[in-house]
Coordinates of C-alpha atoms in Angstrom, one line a residue:
M1 CA -75.1 53.5 34.3
G2 CA -75.2 52.7 29.9
I3 CA -73.3 50.5 27.6
N4 CA -70.2 52.4 26.4
V5 CA -69.9 51.3 22.4
E6 CA -68.1 53.1 20.2
F7 CA -69.1 53.5 16.3
N8 CA -66.1 53.6 14.4
P9 CA -66.7 55.2 10.5
D10 CA -62.8 53.9 9.8
L11 CA -60.2 51.6 11.4
A12 CA -57.2 53.8 13.0
L13 CA -54.0 51.5 14.5
R14 CA -50.7 52.7 15.4
D15 CA -47.5 53.2 13.4
I16 CA -45.7 49.6 13.4
S17 CA -42.5 51.4 15.8
E18 CA -45.4 51.3 18.5
F19 CA -44.9 47.5 18.1
K20 CA -40.9 47.3 17.9
N21 CA -40.4 50.1 20.8
G22 CA -42.8 47.6 22.9
N23 CA -45.5 50.0 23.9
R24 CA -48.3 48.0 21.6
E25 CA -49.7 44.4 20.5
K26 CA -48.4 44.3 16.8
E27 CA -52.4 43.6 16.1
E28 CA -52.7 47.8 17.4
C29 CA -50.1 48.5 14.6
I30 CA -50.8 49.3 10.4
P31 CA -47.9 45.8 9.3
E32 CA -45.2 46.9 7.9
D33 CA -45.4 45.0 4.7
L34 CA -48.9 46.1 4.2
K35 CA -50.0 44.5 0.6
A36 CA -53.0 45.0 -1.4
G37 CA -55.2 41.6 -1.4
S38 CA -53.8 40.5 2.2
I39 CA -55.5 40.0 5.0
Y40 CA -54.8 41.0 8.6
D41 CA -55.4 41.1 12.3
F42 CA -56.0 43.8 14.4
L43 CA -56.7 44.7 18.2
K44 CA -58.4 47.7 19.5
S45 CA -59.4 48.9 23.0
G46 CA -63.0 49.3 24.1
Q47 CA -66.4 48.0 22.9
R48 CA -66.4 49.4 19.0
N49 CA -68.6 48.7 15.9
Y50 CA -67.6 49.2 12.2
W51 CA -69.7 49.0 9.0
L52 CA -69.1 45.9 7.3
E53 CA -70.8 46.3 3.8
G54 CA -67.9 47.6 2.0
E55 CA -65.1 49.3 1.9
L56 CA -63.9 52.2 4.8
P57 CA -60.0 53.9 5.8
L58 CA -57.5 52.6 7.3
L59 CA -55.6 55.1 9.2
E60 CA -52.2 55.8 10.7
T61 CA -53.3 57.2 14.9
K62 CA -51.2 59.1 17.3
G63 CA -54.3 58.8 20.2
D64 CA -56.2 61.0 21.0
A65 CA -58.1 61.2 17.6
V66 CA -55.0 62.2 15.7
L67 CA -55.3 60.7 12.7
S68 CA -53.7 60.7 9.7
R69 CA -55.0 60.7 5.8
P70 CA -56.0 57.5 4.4
V71 CA -53.3 54.8 4.6
A72 CA -55.4 52.5 2.5
S73 CA -59.0 51.6 1.3
I74 CA -60.4 47.8 3.7
I75 CA -62.7 45.5 4.2
I76 CA -63.7 44.5 7.6
L77 CA -64.3 40.6 7.1
E78 CA -64.9 39.7 10.9
I79 CA -65.0 41.5 14.2
T80 CA -65.0 39.4 17.9
H81 CA -65.8 40.8 21.4
F82 CA -64.4 39.3 24.0
K83 CA -63.0 40.8 27.5
E84 CA -59.5 40.0 29.1
K85 CA -59.0 41.5 32.3
D86 CA -62.1 42.8 32.9
K87 CA -61.2 45.0 30.1
V88 CA -63.0 45.2 26.8
Y89 CA -61.7 44.4 23.2
T90 CA -62.3 44.1 19.6
K91 CA -60.5 42.4 17.5
G92 CA -60.7 41.2 13.9
K93 CA -59.4 40.6 11.3
Y94 CA -59.2 43.2 8.0
K95 CA -58.2 42.5 3.8
V96 CA -56.1 45.3 1.8
V97 CA -58.1 46.5 -1.2
E98 CA -55.6 48.8 -2.2
I99 CA -53.1 50.8 -0.8
F100 CA -52.7 54.9 -1.5
S101 CA -49.2 56.7 -1.7
D102 CA -50.4 60.3 -2.8
D103 CA -52.6 63.5 -2.0
K104 CA -55.4 62.7 -3.5
I105 CA -58.5 62.3 -1.8
Y106 CA -60.3 58.2 -1.5
F107 CA -62.6 59.0 1.2
E108 CA -65.8 61.5 2.0
S109 CA -66.0 60.4 5.6
Y110 CA -66.5 56.4 5.2
A111 CA -67.5 56.6 1.6
R112 CA -65.3 55.6 -1.5
V113 CA -64.8 58.4 -4.0
G114 CA -66.0 56.9 -7.2
V115 CA -67.2 53.7 -6.2
R116 CA -71.1 53.7 -5.5
D117 CA -73.6 51.2 -5.7

């Protein structure tokens, strides 16, 4: 028996319609009013680790690893793992750096294009 931990190079959330239809919690979805500079809560099932030292892409997921292109660039501010009814979850906060509305390439894997130390 091992420890089941997932390492995520991005934050993949559902479309807000999943919350409006009663299928998901609000924190599991991309906010309808997503704004650069704003801070939002997120919730994911499972024990997940995210990179905390720079920008990473916010993606929309349909589930089963069906992911969109980056919707925004975010910085994850905090992460907490917890158990509820014997199921493990990861929750946290992220800050939106920039919202993308075109087809330009903004990330190579987890690295923001044009932003290197």
